[in-house]
PDB file of C-alpha atoms in Angstrom:
ATOM      1  CA  MET A   1      99.579 215.017  96.203  1.00  0.00           C
ATOM      2  CA  THR A   2      97.765 213.730  93.133  1.00  0.00           C
ATOM      3  CA  ALA A   3      99.973 213.358  90.063  1.00  0.00           C
ATOM      4  CA  SER A   4      99.149 215.663  87.164  1.00  0.00           C
ATOM      5  CA  ILE A   5      97.766 214.202  83.938  1.00  0.00           C
ATOM      6  CA  LYS A   6      99.183 215.146  80.547  1.00  0.00           C
ATOM      7  CA  ILE A   7      97.408 214.565  77.241  1.00  0.00           C
ATOM      8  CA  LEU A   8      99.062 213.042  74.185  1.00  0.00           C
ATOM      9  CA  THR A   9      97.627 212.327  70.752  1.00  0.00           C
ATOM     10  CA  ASP A  10      98.820 211.551  67.232  1.00  0.00           C
ATOM     11  CA  SER A  11      99.124 213.813  64.206  1.00  0.00           C
ATOM     12  CA  SER A  12      95.979 212.541  62.499  1.00  0.00           C
ATOM     13  CA  VAL A  13      94.148 214.853  64.906  1.00  0.00           C
ATOM     14  CA  GLN A  14      92.691 218.189  63.764  1.00  0.00           C
ATOM     15  CA  LEU A  15      93.621 220.789  66.369  1.00  0.00           C
ATOM     16  CA  THR A  16      94.326 224.471  65.995  1.00  0.00           C
ATOM     17  CA  ALA A  17      97.672 225.910  67.050  1.00  0.00           C
ATOM     18  CA  ALA A  18      95.869 227.892  69.751  1.00  0.00           C
ATOM     19  CA  GLU A  19      94.256 224.743  71.178  1.00  0.00           C
ATOM     20  CA  ILE A  20      97.563 222.870  71.260  1.00  0.00           C
ATOM     21  CA  LYS A  21      99.248 225.755  73.071  1.00  0.00           C
ATOM     22  CA  LYS A  22      96.401 226.431  75.511  1.00  0.00           C
ATOM     23  CA  TYR A  23      96.157 222.830  76.702  1.00  0.00           C
ATOM     24  CA  GLN A  24      99.834 221.873  76.203  1.00  0.00           C
ATOM     25  CA  ILE A  25      98.873 218.842  74.121  1.00  0.00           C
ATOM     26  CA  GLU A  26     101.697 216.550  73.022  1.00  0.00           C
ATOM     27  CA  ILE A  27     101.408 215.324  69.430  1.00  0.00           C
ATOM     28  CA  VAL A  28     103.317 212.289  68.183  1.00  0.00           C
ATOM     29  CA  PRO A  29     103.848 212.621  64.420  1.00  0.00           C
ATOM     30  CA  LEU A  30     102.863 209.729  62.181  1.00  0.00           C
ATOM     31  CA  SER A  31     104.485 208.859  58.863  1.00  0.00           C
ATOM     32  CA  VAL A  32     103.552 208.328  55.236  1.00  0.00           C
ATOM     33  CA  GLU A  33     105.513 206.796  52.404  1.00  0.00           C
ATOM     34  CA  ILE A  34     105.775 208.304  48.910  1.00  0.00           C
ATOM     35  CA  ASP A  35     107.773 206.598  46.153  1.00  0.00           C
ATOM     36  CA  GLY A  36     109.518 204.433  48.725  1.00  0.00           C
ATOM     37  CA  GLN A  37     110.586 207.368  50.899  1.00  0.00           C
ATOM     38  CA  SER A  38     109.238 207.884  54.412  1.00  0.00           C
ATOM     39  CA  PHE A  39     108.002 211.312  55.455  1.00  0.00           C
ATOM     40  CA  VAL A  40     107.144 212.438  58.985  1.00  0.00           C
ATOM     41  CA  ASP A  41     103.931 214.430  59.282  1.00  0.00           C
ATOM     42  CA  GLY A  42     104.695 218.074  60.059  1.00  0.00           C
ATOM     43  CA  GLU A  43     108.462 217.591  60.024  1.00  0.00           C
ATOM     44  CA  ASN A  44     109.562 216.942  56.463  1.00  0.00           C
ATOM     45  CA  ILE A  45     106.172 217.052  54.772  1.00  0.00           C
ATOM     46  CA  SER A  46     103.322 219.491  55.292  1.00  0.00           C
ATOM     47  CA  ARG A  47      99.638 219.129  54.480  1.00  0.00           C
ATOM     48  CA  PRO A  48      99.863 221.403  51.399  1.00  0.00           C
ATOM     49  CA  GLU A  49     102.932 219.481  50.186  1.00  0.00           C
ATOM     50  CA  LEU A  50     101.050 216.184  50.419  1.00  0.00           C
ATOM     51  CA  ILE A  51      98.295 217.678  48.252  1.00  0.00           C
ATOM     52  CA  ASP A  52     100.942 218.776  45.720  1.00  0.00           C
ATOM     53  CA  ASN A  53     102.116 215.156  45.549  1.00  0.00           C
ATOM     54  CA  LEU A  54      98.565 213.914  44.985  1.00  0.00           C
ATOM     55  CA  ARG A  55      98.053 216.435  42.191  1.00  0.00           C
ATOM     56  CA  ALA A  56     101.300 215.236  40.618  1.00  0.00           C
ATOM     57  CA  GLY A  57      99.993 211.666  40.628  1.00  0.00           C
ATOM     58  CA  LYS A  58     102.177 210.507  43.519  1.00  0.00           C
ATOM     59  CA  TYR A  59     100.038 208.439  45.834  1.00  0.00           C
ATOM     60  CA  PRO A  60     101.098 208.025  49.467  1.00  0.00           C
ATOM     61  CA  LYS A  61     100.910 204.915  51.597  1.00  0.00           C
ATOM     62  CA  THR A  62     100.623 204.679  55.346  1.00  0.00           C
ATOM     63  CA  SER A  63     103.709 203.366  57.112  1.00  0.00           C
ATOM     64  CA  GLN A  64     104.296 201.776  60.483  1.00  0.00           C
ATOM     65  CA  PRO A  65     103.580 204.076  63.436  1.00  0.00           C
ATOM     66  CA  PRO A  66     106.779 205.138  65.239  1.00  0.00           C
ATOM     67  CA  LEU A  67     107.059 203.016  68.393  1.00  0.00           C
ATOM     68  CA  GLY A  68     110.157 204.865  69.569  1.00  0.00           C
ATOM     69  CA  ARG A  69     108.487 208.256  69.220  1.00  0.00           C
ATOM     70  CA  PHE A  70     105.710 207.161  71.567  1.00  0.00           C
ATOM     71  CA  VAL A  71     108.140 205.737  74.148  1.00  0.00           C
ATOM     72  CA  GLU A  72     110.262 208.897  74.065  1.00  0.00           C
ATOM     73  CA  ALA A  73     107.209 211.132  74.462  1.00  0.00           C
ATOM     74  CA  TYR A  74     105.815 209.058  77.342  1.00  0.00           C
ATOM     75  CA  ASP A  75     109.158 209.111  79.168  1.00  0.00           C
ATOM     76  CA  ARG A  76     109.625 212.843  78.703  1.00  0.00           C
ATOM     77  CA  LEU A  77     106.097 213.753  79.799  1.00  0.00           C
ATOM     78  CA  GLY A  78     106.294 211.489  82.832  1.00  0.00           C
ATOM     79  CA  ALA A  79     109.761 212.561  83.969  1.00  0.00           C
ATOM     80  CA  ASP A  80     108.187 214.876  86.574  1.00  0.00           C
ATOM     81  CA  GLY A  81     105.911 212.149  87.914  1.00  0.00           C
ATOM     82  CA  SER A  82     102.941 212.979  85.701  1.00  0.00           C
ATOM     83  CA  GLU A  83     100.613 210.366  84.252  1.00  0.00           C
ATOM     84  CA  VAL A  84      99.829 210.351  80.531  1.00  0.00           C
ATOM     85  CA  ILE A  85      96.580 209.751  78.689  1.00  0.00           C
ATOM     86  CA  ALA A  86      97.176 208.919  75.025  1.00  0.00           C
ATOM     87  CA  ILE A  87      94.140 209.376  72.763  1.00  0.00           C
ATOM     88  CA  VAL A  88      94.825 207.929  69.319  1.00  0.00           C
ATOM     89  CA  LEU A  89      93.068 207.362  66.035  1.00  0.00           C
ATOM     90  CA  SER A  90      90.717 204.464  65.415  1.00  0.00           C
ATOM     91  CA  ASP A  91      92.143 200.974  65.062  1.00  0.00           C
ATOM     92  CA  VAL A  92      89.898 200.660  61.995  1.00  0.00           C
ATOM     93  CA  LEU A  93      92.238 203.036  60.134  1.00  0.00           C
ATOM     94  CA  SER A  94      95.673 202.333  61.598  1.00  0.00           C
ATOM     95  CA  GLY A  95      97.820 200.197  63.859  1.00  0.00           C
ATOM     96  CA  THR A  96      98.615 203.269  65.968  1.00  0.00           C
ATOM     97  CA  PHE A  97      96.488 202.134  68.919  1.00  0.00           C
ATOM     98  CA  THR A  98      98.436 198.865  69.199  1.00  0.00           C
ATOM     99  CA  THR A  99     101.729 200.722  68.857  1.00  0.00           C
ATOM    100  CA  ALA A 100     100.734 203.217  71.544  1.00  0.00           C
ATOM    101  CA  GLN A 101      99.787 200.360  73.878  1.00  0.00           C
ATOM    102  CA  THR A 102     103.052 198.500  73.248  1.00  0.00           C
ATOM    103  CA  ALA A 103     105.036 201.683  73.858  1.00  0.00           C
ATOM    104  CA  ALA A 104     103.206 202.159  77.167  1.00  0.00           C
ATOM    105  CA  THR A 105     104.570 198.824  78.417  1.00  0.00           C
ATOM    106  CA  MET A 106     108.098 199.997  77.565  1.00  0.00           C
ATOM    107  CA  SER A 107     107.900 203.299  79.428  1.00  0.00           C
ATOM    108  CA  ASN A 108     108.460 204.070  83.101  1.00  0.00           C
ATOM    109  CA  THR A 109     105.558 206.523  82.923  1.00  0.00           C
ATOM    110  CA  LYS A 110     102.053 205.447  83.875  1.00  0.00           C
ATOM    111  CA  VAL A 111     100.155 205.617  80.582  1.00  0.00           C
ATOM    112  CA  THR A 112      96.487 205.042  79.768  1.00  0.00           C
ATOM    113  CA  VAL A 113      95.801 204.569  76.043  1.00  0.00           C
ATOM    114  CA  ILE A 114      92.354 205.391  74.677  1.00  0.00           C
ATOM    115  CA  ASN A 115      91.220 204.145  71.286  1.00  0.00           C
ATOM    116  CA  SER A 116      89.222 207.175  70.156  1.00  0.00           C
ATOM    117  CA  LYS A 117      87.403 205.082  67.518  1.00  0.00           C
ATOM    118  CA  SER A 118      87.649 208.360  65.641  1.00  0.00           C
ATOM    119  CA  THR A 119      90.143 210.611  63.879  1.00  0.00           C
ATOM    120  CA  ASP A 120      90.721 214.183  62.703  1.00  0.00           C
ATOM    121  CA  ARG A 121      88.357 216.661  64.407  1.00  0.00           C
ATOM    122  CA  GLY A 122      86.320 213.832  65.893  1.00  0.00           C
ATOM    123  CA  GLN A 123      89.443 212.734  67.723  1.00  0.00           C
ATOM    124  CA  ALA A 124      90.098 216.355  68.687  1.00  0.00           C
ATOM    125  CA  PHE A 125      86.729 216.587  70.428  1.00  0.00           C
ATOM    126  CA  GLN A 126      87.900 213.869  72.825  1.00  0.00           C
ATOM    127  CA  VAL A 127      91.397 215.311  73.189  1.00  0.00           C
ATOM    128  CA  LEU A 128      90.030 218.739  74.104  1.00  0.00           C
ATOM    129  CA  ALA A 129      87.534 217.269  76.572  1.00  0.00           C
ATOM    130  CA  ALA A 130      90.326 215.274  78.205  1.00  0.00           C
ATOM    131  CA  ALA A 131      92.650 218.276  78.366  1.00  0.00           C
ATOM    132  CA  GLN A 132      89.965 220.428  79.987  1.00  0.00           C
ATOM    133  CA  ASP A 133      89.196 217.647  82.469  1.00  0.00           C
ATOM    134  CA  ALA A 134      92.889 217.223  83.302  1.00  0.00           C
ATOM    135  CA  GLN A 135      93.226 220.934  84.008  1.00  0.00           C
ATOM    136  CA  ALA A 136      90.130 220.695  86.220  1.00  0.00           C
ATOM    137  CA  GLY A 137      91.724 217.904  88.264  1.00  0.00           C
ATOM    138  CA  LYS A 138      89.520 215.048  87.047  1.00  0.00           C
ATOM    139  CA  THR A 139      90.704 211.451  87.457  1.00  0.00           C
ATOM    140  CA  VAL A 140      91.793 209.138  84.658  1.00  0.00           C
ATOM    141  CA  ALA A 141      88.577 207.140  85.019  1.00  0.00           C
ATOM    142  CA  GLU A 142      86.474 210.302  84.785  1.00  0.00           C
ATOM    143  CA  ILE A 143      88.366 211.411  81.681  1.00  0.00           C
ATOM    144  CA  GLN A 144      87.930 208.011  80.029  1.00  0.00           C
ATOM    145  CA  GLN A 145      84.199 208.145  80.669  1.00  0.00           C
ATOM    146  CA  HIS A 146      83.970 211.669  79.278  1.00  0.00           C
ATOM    147  CA  CYS A 147      85.835 210.657  76.104  1.00  0.00           C
ATOM    148  CA  GLN A 148      83.372 207.815  75.563  1.00  0.00           C
ATOM    149  CA  GLU A 149      80.447 210.192  76.034  1.00  0.00           C
ATOM    150  CA  VAL A 150      81.943 212.621  73.498  1.00  0.00           C
ATOM    151  CA  HIS A 151      82.501 209.751  71.062  1.00  0.00           C
ATOM    152  CA  GLN A 152      78.808 208.845  71.260  1.00  0.00           C
ATOM    153  CA  ARG A 153      77.922 212.384  70.193  1.00  0.00           C
ATOM    154  CA  THR A 154      80.346 212.364  67.259  1.00  0.00           C
ATOM    155  CA  ARG A 155      79.683 211.346  63.665  1.00  0.00           C
ATOM    156  CA  ILE A 156      82.309 211.105  60.914  1.00  0.00           C
ATOM    157  CA  ASN A 157      81.329 210.861  57.268  1.00  0.00           C
ATOM    158  CA  VAL A 158      83.757 211.331  54.385  1.00  0.00           C
ATOM    159  CA  LEU A 159      82.631 212.524  50.975  1.00  0.00           C
ATOM    160  CA  ILE A 160      85.055 210.864  48.537  1.00  0.00           C
ATOM    161  CA  ASP A 161      85.234 212.702  45.223  1.00  0.00           C
ATOM    162  CA  ASN A 162      87.545 210.283  43.404  1.00  0.00           C
ATOM    163  CA  LEU A 163      88.632 206.749  44.129  1.00  0.00           C
ATOM    164  CA  ASP A 164      92.275 206.939  43.008  1.00  0.00           C
ATOM    165  CA  CYS A 165      93.741 206.591  46.513  1.00  0.00           C
ATOM    166  CA  LEU A 166      91.457 203.664  47.292  1.00  0.00           C
ATOM    167  CA  VAL A 167      92.672 201.910  44.137  1.00  0.00           C
ATOM    168  CA  LYS A 168      96.359 202.721  44.693  1.00  0.00           C
ATOM    169  CA  GLY A 169      96.138 201.689  48.331  1.00  0.00           C
ATOM    170  CA  GLY A 170      94.672 198.300  47.415  1.00  0.00           C
ATOM    171  CA  ARG A 171      91.328 199.009  49.059  1.00  0.00           C
ATOM    172  CA  LEU A 172      89.577 198.827  45.678  1.00  0.00           C
ATOM    173  CA  SER A 173      90.518 196.709  42.656  1.00  0.00           C
ATOM    174  CA  ARG A 174      91.908 198.476  39.579  1.00  0.00           C
ATOM    175  CA  PHE A 175      89.085 197.075  37.462  1.00  0.00           C
ATOM    176  CA  ALA A 176      86.455 198.410  39.839  1.00  0.00           C
ATOM    177  CA  GLY A 177      88.357 201.700  39.977  1.00  0.00           C
ATOM    178  CA  ALA A 178      88.355 202.013  36.192  1.00  0.00           C
ATOM    179  CA  ILE A 179      84.630 201.354  35.990  1.00  0.00           C
ATOM    180  CA  THR A 180      83.743 203.794  38.740  1.00  0.00           C
ATOM    181  CA  LYS A 181      85.947 206.450  37.130  1.00  0.00           C
ATOM    182  CA  LEU A 182      84.061 206.059  33.857  1.00  0.00           C
ATOM    183  CA  ILE A 183      80.740 206.672  35.572  1.00  0.00           C
ATOM    184  CA  ASN A 184      82.202 209.389  37.867  1.00  0.00           C
ATOM    185  CA  LEU A 185      81.062 207.525  40.969  1.00  0.00           C
ATOM    186  CA  LYS A 186      81.066 209.435  44.247  1.00  0.00           C
ATOM    187  CA  VAL A 187      80.858 207.637  47.575  1.00  0.00           C
ATOM    188  CA  ILE A 188      80.217 208.626  51.157  1.00  0.00           C
ATOM    189  CA  VAL A 189      81.753 206.489  53.871  1.00  0.00           C
ATOM    190  CA  GLN A 190      81.081 206.447  57.595  1.00  0.00           C
ATOM    191  CA  LEU A 191      83.590 205.628  60.312  1.00  0.00           C
ATOM    192  CA  ASN A 192      81.814 203.271  62.685  1.00  0.00           C
ATOM    193  CA  GLU A 193      82.949 201.520  65.845  1.00  0.00           C
ATOM    194  CA  ASN A 194      84.596 198.588  64.078  1.00  0.00           C
ATOM    195  CA  SER A 195      84.422 199.372  60.370  1.00  0.00           C
ATOM    196  CA  LEU A 196      84.588 201.976  57.621  1.00  0.00           C
ATOM    197  CA  ASP A 197      81.422 201.540  55.582  1.00  0.00           C
ATOM    198  CA  VAL A 198      80.082 202.956  52.325  1.00  0.00           C
ATOM    199  CA  VAL A 199      76.700 204.490  53.160  1.00  0.00           C
ATOM    200  CA  VAL A 200      75.876 206.398  49.941  1.00  0.00           C
ATOM    201  CA  LYS A 201      76.827 206.097  46.261  1.00  0.00           C
ATOM    202  CA  GLY A 202      76.057 208.576  43.502  1.00  0.00           C
ATOM    203  CA  ARG A 203      77.082 209.908  40.112  1.00  0.00           C
ATOM    204  CA  SER A 204      77.937 213.541  40.883  1.00  0.00           C
ATOM    205  CA  ARG A 205      78.580 216.070  43.620  1.00  0.00           C
ATOM    206  CA  LYS A 206      74.822 216.412  43.944  1.00  0.00           C
ATOM    207  CA  THR A 207      75.152 213.232  46.013  1.00  0.00           C
ATOM    208  CA  PHE A 208      77.135 215.213  48.595  1.00  0.00           C
ATOM    209  CA  VAL A 209      74.675 218.105  48.561  1.00  0.00           C
ATOM    210  CA  LYS A 210      71.725 215.801  49.144  1.00  0.00           C
ATOM    211  CA  PHE A 211      73.557 214.027  51.971  1.00  0.00           C
ATOM    212  CA  CYS A 212      74.273 217.318  53.745  1.00  0.00           C
ATOM    213  CA  GLU A 213      70.641 218.371  53.383  1.00  0.00           C
ATOM    214  CA  GLY A 214      69.691 215.107  55.068  1.00  0.00           C
ATOM    215  CA  LEU A 215      72.246 215.715  57.809  1.00  0.00           C
ATOM    216  CA  ALA A 216      70.635 219.064  58.593  1.00  0.00           C
ATOM    217  CA  GLU A 217      67.238 217.385  58.899  1.00  0.00           C
ATOM    218  CA  ARG A 218      68.719 214.681  61.116  1.00  0.00           C
ATOM    219  CA  HIS A 219      69.928 217.288  63.580  1.00  0.00           C
ATOM    220  CA  GLN A 220      66.785 219.398  63.844  1.00  0.00           C
ATOM    221  CA  ASN A 221      66.086 217.931  67.285  1.00  0.00           C
ATOM    222  CA  ASN A 222      69.701 217.259  68.219  1.00  0.00           C
ATOM    223  CA  PRO A 223      71.628 220.459  67.472  1.00  0.00           C
ATOM    224  CA  ILE A 224      75.178 220.353  66.145  1.00  0.00           C
ATOM    225  CA  GLN A 225      77.608 221.993  68.575  1.00  0.00           C
ATOM    226  CA  ASP A 226      80.746 221.627  66.453  1.00  0.00           C
ATOM    227  CA  LEU A 227      81.168 221.135  62.709  1.00  0.00           C
ATOM    228  CA  SER A 228      84.390 220.391  60.870  1.00  0.00           C
ATOM    229  CA  LEU A 229      84.785 220.119  57.111  1.00  0.00           C
ATOM    230  CA  SER A 230      88.320 218.753  57.073  1.00  0.00           C
ATOM    231  CA  ASN A 231      89.335 218.355  53.461  1.00  0.00           C
ATOM    232  CA  VAL A 232      91.928 217.445  50.850  1.00  0.00           C
ATOM    233  CA  GLY A 233      92.257 220.680  48.893  1.00  0.00           C
ATOM    234  CA  THR A 234      88.523 221.027  48.221  1.00  0.00           C
ATOM    235  CA  ASP A 235      87.472 224.375  46.725  1.00  0.00           C
ATOM    236  CA  PRO A 236      86.378 226.862  49.418  1.00  0.00           C
ATOM    237  CA  GLU A 237      83.124 227.722  47.611  1.00  0.00           C
ATOM    238  CA  PHE A 238      81.942 224.119  47.767  1.00  0.00           C
ATOM    239  CA  LEU A 239      82.895 223.857  51.445  1.00  0.00           C
ATOM    240  CA  GLU A 240      80.923 227.019  52.186  1.00  0.00           C
ATOM    241  CA  ARG A 241      77.937 225.586  50.329  1.00  0.00           C
ATOM    242  CA  LEU A 242      78.053 222.397  52.402  1.00  0.00           C
ATOM    243  CA  LYS A 243      78.404 224.371  55.627  1.00  0.00           C
ATOM    244  CA  ASN A 244      75.358 226.490  54.785  1.00  0.00           C
ATOM    245  CA  LEU A 245      73.343 223.344  54.019  1.00  0.00           C
ATOM    246  CA  ILE A 246      74.248 221.656  57.296  1.00  0.00           C
ATOM    247  CA  LEU A 247      73.967 224.584  59.703  1.00  0.00           C
ATOM    248  CA  PRO A 248      70.943 226.845  60.213  1.00  0.00           C
ATOM    249  CA  THR A 249      71.674 230.474  59.336  1.00  0.00           C
ATOM    250  CA  ALA A 250      71.374 231.679  62.918  1.00  0.00           C
ATOM    251  CA  ASN A 251      73.353 228.774  64.358  1.00  0.00           C
ATOM    252  CA  GLN A 252      76.397 229.822  66.402  1.00  0.00           C
ATOM    253  CA  THR A 253      78.058 226.418  66.065  1.00  0.00           C
ATOM    254  CA  ASN A 254      81.848 226.196  66.247  1.00  0.00           C
ATOM    255  CA  TYR A 255      83.103 225.656  62.703  1.00  0.00           C
ATOM    256  CA  LEU A 256      86.448 224.608  61.254  1.00  0.00           C
ATOM    257  CA  ALA A 257      87.435 223.927  57.635  1.00  0.00           C
ATOM    258  CA  GLU A 258      91.105 222.972  57.392  1.00  0.00           C
ATOM    259  CA  LEU A 259      93.265 220.529  55.461  1.00  0.00           C
ATOM    260  CA  THR A 260      93.219 217.068  56.995  1.00  0.00           C
ATOM    261  CA  SER A 261      96.399 215.210  57.925  1.00  0.00           C
ATOM    262  CA  PRO A 262      98.595 213.336  55.418  1.00  0.00           C
ATOM    263  CA  ILE A 263      97.581 210.106  57.185  1.00  0.00           C
ATOM    264  CA  ILE A 264      93.915 210.641  56.314  1.00  0.00           C
ATOM    265  CA  MET A 265      94.736 211.933  52.826  1.00  0.00           C
ATOM    266  CA  THR A 266      96.258 208.548  52.002  1.00  0.00           C
ATOM    267  CA  HIS A 267      92.816 206.969  52.448  1.00  0.00           C
ATOM    268  CA  THR A 268      90.598 209.611  50.871  1.00  0.00           C
ATOM    269  CA  GLY A 269      92.334 211.326  47.937  1.00  0.00           C
ATOM    270  CA  LEU A 270      91.943 214.769  46.400  1.00  0.00           C
ATOM    271  CA  ASN A 271      88.831 216.872  47.027  1.00  0.00           C
ATOM    272  CA  ALA A 272      87.543 214.609  49.797  1.00  0.00           C
ATOM    273  CA  VAL A 273      85.607 216.272  52.608  1.00  0.00           C
ATOM    274  CA  GLY A 274      85.288 214.922  56.114  1.00  0.00           C
ATOM    275  CA  VAL A 275      81.950 215.995  57.550  1.00  0.00           C
ATOM    276  CA  ILE A 276      82.508 215.703  61.288  1.00  0.00           C
ATOM    277  CA  THR A 277      79.865 216.702  63.802  1.00  0.00           C
ATOM    278  CA  LEU A 278      79.563 216.881  67.558  1.00  0.00           C
ATOM    279  CA  SER A 279      75.916 216.997  68.561  1.00  0.00           C
ATOM    280  CA  GLU A 280      74.205 217.925  71.803  1.00  0.00           C
ATOM    281  CA  LYS A 281      72.978 214.384  72.487  1.00  0.00           C
ATOM    282  CA  PRO A 282      74.218 210.938  71.395  1.00  0.00           C
ATOM    283  CA  ASP A 283      74.032 210.559  67.626  1.00  0.00           C
ATOM    284  CA  VAL A 284      72.508 207.121  67.051  1.00  0.00           C
ATOM    285  CA  ASP A 285      70.852 205.529  64.018  1.00  0.00           C
TER     286      ASP A 285
END
C-alpha cells in the first residue's frame, strides 16, 4: 500500500480557514521579535495586533525559525507512516528553508522540503496544488513538478508605501530613509528566483495605479486565474481600486484581499500591498 502524503507549510502563507480545513494542511508558526520579545505568529500575536504595533512605532524583526516546531510536526504527521511534503517561503526572505531541511534530517518521517521561491498567496498556490495532488494519489515527484509549474505562473510584486520597516530592519540606511521620506518615495519590489529587486520608483500612489494598469495590459493574452492583494492595513477603497484596474469587469478570477502575515509585515511596513497573480500560462519577462 502506498503511504499517504501530508502537506505542511509555514505561517507566512496566505490560506483561508476553509482551505486549511478542507485539505488538512499543517502550518508551522514562525516568529517575530518586538522590543526584544519573541512572538509566535497566530499564537500570542495576531495580524491586526502586529499592525497596531507598527502604528505605535514599534517595528518588528524576524527571528530564527523554530527548528523544534518543524521536527515535532514532521514526527506527528508521520507517526502513521505518512510521508510529508513541506512547502516553505523563499530562501530570499528567510532561513526557513534551511531550517526545514535540517529538521527533516532529525525526524523519523520521510520528508521532502520544497523551496517555494515564493510567499504569502503565491506560496499558497503551490500548497493548494500539492494538497489536491496528494488527495488524488499523485507521487512526490509529480507534486514537486506541479509546484514548479505553478511557481512559473506566479508573480509577486509588493507596493511599498513607506520605507520605515526597511530602514529599521537595516535593509536601507537611515540617511537614505530620511531623504526618501522627504520626497515621499514609493517603491515596487518584485520577488524573483534569487533576489528581491526594486522594479519601480515614484513619488506618489499614482505610481501604484500606473503599475497595476500595466499589469492588466501584460495579462491581456495570459489571463489571471487568481489575484491576491495581501496587505498591511491598506484602506479597502484603495485595494478595490487596484483590483478593478488589474481585472477586467467581467473576469471571474478568484480574488482575495487579506492581511499578510507578521513575517511579511516586518519587511514591508504599513499600507504595503502584495500584488500576487497566478496566470494561465508561465509569466515570463
